[in-house]
mmCIF file of C-alpha atoms and ligand atoms in Angstrom:
data_model
loop_
_atom_site.group_PDB
_atom_site.id
_atom_site.type_symbol
_atom_site.label_atom_id
_atom_site.label_comp_id
_atom_site.label_asym_id
_atom_site.label_seq_id
_atom_site.Cartn_x
_atom_site.Cartn_y
_atom_site.Cartn_z
ATOM 1 C CA MET A 753 31.088 -30.306 21.094
ATOM 2 C CA ILE A 754 28.515 -28.386 19.069
ATOM 3 C CA ALA A 755 29.551 -25.706 16.564
ATOM 4 C CA PHE A 756 27.194 -22.728 16.691
ATOM 5 C CA GLY A 757 26.930 -19.853 14.248
ATOM 6 C CA CYS A 758 24.461 -17.206 13.160
ATOM 7 C CA ASP A 759 24.314 -14.016 11.142
ATOM 8 C CA HIS A 760 22.669 -10.788 12.345
ATOM 9 C CA GLY A 761 19.263 -12.168 11.279
ATOM 10 C CA GLY A 762 19.701 -15.017 13.748
ATOM 11 C CA PHE A 763 21.266 -13.087 16.595
ATOM 12 C CA GLU A 764 18.211 -12.867 18.863
ATOM 13 C CA LEU A 765 17.510 -16.580 18.521
ATOM 14 C CA LYS A 766 21.172 -17.273 19.286
ATOM 15 C CA GLU A 767 20.654 -16.084 22.848
ATOM 16 C CA GLU A 768 17.750 -18.517 23.344
ATOM 17 C CA ILE A 769 19.655 -21.455 21.865
ATOM 18 C CA LEU A 770 22.836 -20.841 23.849
ATOM 19 C CA ALA A 771 20.758 -20.522 27.034
ATOM 20 C CA TYR A 772 19.264 -23.937 26.257
ATOM 21 C CA LEU A 773 22.720 -25.471 25.610
ATOM 22 C CA ASP A 774 24.035 -23.965 28.857
ATOM 23 C CA LYS A 775 21.039 -25.310 30.811
ATOM 24 C CA GLU A 776 21.540 -28.794 29.352
ATOM 25 C CA GLY A 777 25.281 -28.705 29.972
ATOM 26 C CA ILE A 778 25.966 -29.178 26.252
ATOM 27 C CA GLU A 779 29.372 -27.806 25.251
ATOM 28 C CA TYR A 780 29.586 -25.550 22.213
ATOM 29 C CA LYS A 781 32.034 -23.458 20.252
ATOM 30 C CA ASP A 782 30.629 -20.068 19.254
ATOM 31 C CA PHE A 783 31.630 -18.990 15.742
ATOM 32 C CA GLY A 784 29.692 -15.709 15.949
ATOM 33 C CA CYS A 785 28.284 -13.351 15.057
ATOM 34 C CA PHE A 786 28.594 -11.484 18.332
ATOM 35 C CA ASP A 787 26.271 -8.503 17.832
ATOM 36 C CA ARG A 788 23.493 -7.247 15.536
ATOM 37 C CA THR A 789 25.856 -5.626 13.031
ATOM 38 C CA SER A 790 25.052 -6.762 9.499
ATOM 39 C CA CYS A 791 27.309 -9.590 8.336
ATOM 40 C CA ASP A 792 27.453 -12.167 5.537
ATOM 41 C CA TYR A 793 26.041 -15.633 6.355
ATOM 42 C CA PRO A 794 28.669 -17.575 4.303
ATOM 43 C CA ASP A 795 31.385 -16.102 6.550
ATOM 44 C CA ILE A 796 29.692 -17.857 9.477
ATOM 45 C CA ALA A 797 28.454 -20.985 7.708
ATOM 46 C CA LYS A 798 31.836 -22.015 6.280
ATOM 47 C CA PRO A 799 33.877 -22.118 9.535
ATOM 48 C CA VAL A 800 31.044 -23.971 11.284
ATOM 49 C CA ALA A 801 30.787 -26.446 8.408
ATOM 50 C CA HIS A 802 34.553 -27.020 8.379
ATOM 51 C CA ALA A 803 34.568 -27.576 12.144
ATOM 52 C CA VAL A 804 31.935 -30.300 11.700
ATOM 53 C CA ALA A 805 33.431 -31.822 8.536
ATOM 54 C CA SER A 806 36.875 -32.069 10.175
ATOM 55 C CA GLY A 807 35.463 -33.767 13.270
ATOM 56 C CA GLU A 808 36.476 -30.897 15.557
ATOM 57 C CA CYS A 809 32.777 -30.566 16.378
ATOM 58 C CA GLU A 810 30.255 -33.399 16.396
ATOM 59 C CA LYS A 811 27.314 -31.391 15.036
ATOM 60 C CA GLY A 812 26.491 -27.803 14.138
ATOM 61 C CA ILE A 813 23.651 -25.346 14.532
ATOM 62 C CA LEU A 814 23.326 -22.426 12.119
ATOM 63 C CA VAL A 815 20.790 -19.607 12.232
ATOM 64 C CA CYS A 816 20.030 -16.822 9.776
ATOM 65 C CA GLY A 817 16.839 -14.929 8.997
ATOM 66 C CA THR A 818 15.294 -17.682 6.911
ATOM 67 C CA GLY A 819 17.787 -20.487 7.502
ATOM 68 C CA ILE A 820 18.063 -20.795 3.732
ATOM 69 C CA GLY A 821 21.238 -18.893 2.861
ATOM 70 C CA ILE A 822 23.219 -20.295 5.747
ATOM 71 C CA SER A 823 22.184 -23.895 4.952
ATOM 72 C CA ILE A 824 23.009 -23.496 1.257
ATOM 73 C CA ALA A 825 26.473 -22.183 2.175
ATOM 74 C CA ALA A 826 27.124 -24.970 4.697
ATOM 75 C CA ASN A 827 26.069 -27.648 2.223
ATOM 76 C CA LYS A 828 28.854 -26.592 -0.163
ATOM 77 C CA VAL A 829 31.398 -28.102 2.248
ATOM 78 C CA LYS A 830 32.152 -31.760 1.540
ATOM 79 C CA GLY A 831 30.723 -34.081 4.150
ATOM 80 C CA ILE A 832 28.131 -31.602 5.370
ATOM 81 C CA ARG A 833 24.460 -32.450 5.445
ATOM 82 C CA ALA A 834 22.769 -29.290 6.700
ATOM 83 C CA ALA A 835 19.005 -29.528 7.154
ATOM 84 C CA LEU A 836 16.734 -26.503 7.426
ATOM 85 C CA CYS A 837 13.995 -27.490 9.869
ATOM 86 C CA GLY A 838 10.886 -25.637 10.982
ATOM 87 C CA ASP A 839 9.287 -28.482 12.921
ATOM 88 C CA CYS A 840 10.287 -31.323 15.243
ATOM 89 C CA PHE A 841 9.143 -34.080 12.873
ATOM 90 C CA SER A 842 11.639 -32.877 10.254
ATOM 91 C CA ALA A 843 14.409 -32.548 12.844
ATOM 92 C CA GLN A 844 13.844 -36.128 13.990
ATOM 93 C CA ALA A 845 13.547 -37.487 10.443
ATOM 94 C CA THR A 846 16.636 -35.726 9.149
ATOM 95 C CA ARG A 847 18.729 -37.248 11.944
ATOM 96 C CA GLU A 848 17.228 -40.731 11.534
ATOM 97 C CA HIS A 849 17.201 -40.798 7.719
ATOM 98 C CA ASN A 850 19.807 -38.298 6.493
ATOM 99 C CA ASP A 851 22.236 -38.352 9.432
ATOM 100 C CA ALA A 852 22.180 -34.557 9.118
ATOM 101 C CA ASN A 853 25.172 -33.066 10.879
ATOM 102 C CA ILE A 854 24.086 -29.432 10.865
ATOM 103 C CA LEU A 855 20.691 -28.021 11.843
ATOM 104 C CA ALA A 856 19.721 -24.762 10.177
ATOM 105 C CA LEU A 857 16.986 -22.535 11.596
ATOM 106 C CA GLY A 858 15.233 -19.427 10.310
ATOM 107 C CA ALA A 859 14.915 -16.938 13.152
ATOM 108 C CA ARG A 860 12.406 -14.812 11.222
ATOM 109 C CA VAL A 861 10.291 -17.878 10.474
ATOM 110 C CA THR A 862 10.396 -20.085 13.557
ATOM 111 C CA GLY A 863 9.595 -18.722 17.023
ATOM 112 C CA PRO A 864 12.068 -19.198 19.866
ATOM 113 C CA GLY A 865 10.048 -21.780 21.808
ATOM 114 C CA LEU A 866 9.670 -24.075 18.822
ATOM 115 C CA ALA A 867 13.245 -23.443 17.700
ATOM 116 C CA VAL A 868 14.614 -24.679 21.032
ATOM 117 C CA LYS A 869 12.403 -27.804 20.823
ATOM 118 C CA ILE A 870 13.759 -28.418 17.323
ATOM 119 C CA VAL A 871 17.333 -28.082 18.606
ATOM 120 C CA ASP A 872 16.556 -30.506 21.456
ATOM 121 C CA THR A 873 15.053 -33.037 19.022
ATOM 122 C CA PHE A 874 17.957 -32.721 16.587
ATOM 123 C CA LEU A 875 20.632 -33.167 19.239
ATOM 124 C CA HIS A 876 18.925 -36.123 20.918
ATOM 125 C CA THR A 877 17.982 -38.183 17.870
ATOM 126 C CA GLU A 878 20.409 -40.792 16.548
ATOM 127 C CA PHE A 879 20.877 -41.866 12.929
ATOM 128 C CA SER A 880 18.840 -45.048 12.379
ATOM 129 C CA GLY A 881 21.803 -46.796 10.698
ATOM 130 C CA ASP A 882 19.409 -48.552 8.314
ATOM 131 C CA GLU A 883 21.167 -49.831 5.198
ATOM 132 C CA ARG A 884 18.840 -48.001 2.811
ATOM 133 C CA HIS A 885 19.526 -44.670 4.499
ATOM 134 C CA ALA A 886 23.296 -45.266 4.639
ATOM 135 C CA ARG A 887 23.222 -46.179 0.925
ATOM 136 C CA ARG A 888 21.359 -42.977 0.008
ATOM 137 C CA ILE A 889 23.714 -40.820 2.076
ATOM 138 C CA ALA A 890 26.707 -42.418 0.353
ATOM 139 C CA LYS A 891 25.191 -41.483 -3.014
ATOM 140 C CA ILE A 892 25.112 -37.826 -1.994
ATOM 141 C CA GLU A 893 28.911 -37.831 -1.698
ATOM 142 C CA ASP A 894 29.838 -39.960 -4.683
ATOM 143 C CA GLU A 895 30.530 -37.195 -7.257
HETATM 144 C C1 LIG B 1366 19.855 -11.214 6.185
HETATM 145 O O1 LIG B 1366 19.091 -10.064 6.015
HETATM 146 C C2 LIG B 1366 19.178 -12.397 5.551
HETATM 147 O O2 LIG B 1366 19.246 -12.312 4.173
HETATM 148 C C3 LIG B 1366 19.805 -13.677 6.034
HETATM 149 O O3 LIG B 1366 19.726 -13.739 7.429
HETATM 150 C C4 LIG B 1366 19.175 -14.957 5.533
HETATM 151 O O4 LIG B 1366 17.803 -14.948 5.666
HETATM 152 C C5 LIG B 1366 19.610 -15.399 4.199
HETATM 153 O O5 LIG B 1366 19.219 -16.459 3.692
#
């Protein structure tokens, strides 16, 4: 189960991403927003992050205008590693190296075709499990 959320800045890209998830038969829980009315990205980021951190959802996808605010907010939740990606190399690397559990996208930065490819890469790349990467991830959480 994938947790999905966006603010008004990400609403148009939401439609493209959910169409991709539907086509692939990937289940998701939609945390909003549900129209173009202005809203506050932390109000979306936090429930998505908690759904992932609790294990209710396996991974999350968050979209705002830049992807910056929504990733900063998600990363405040313990256990969340939200990665803002604008290319497929980063999406692959952040899964393999950082075991990122939330993908953040900037709808005003990244076009819909590339964004969907980034989502596909993120969802289909496994964590490498290498000791050095696991060690570094553990150090993120040790405060
Ligand atoms: C909303 O206008 C915009 O600030 C938001 O989508 C995002 O880009 C914040 O980081």
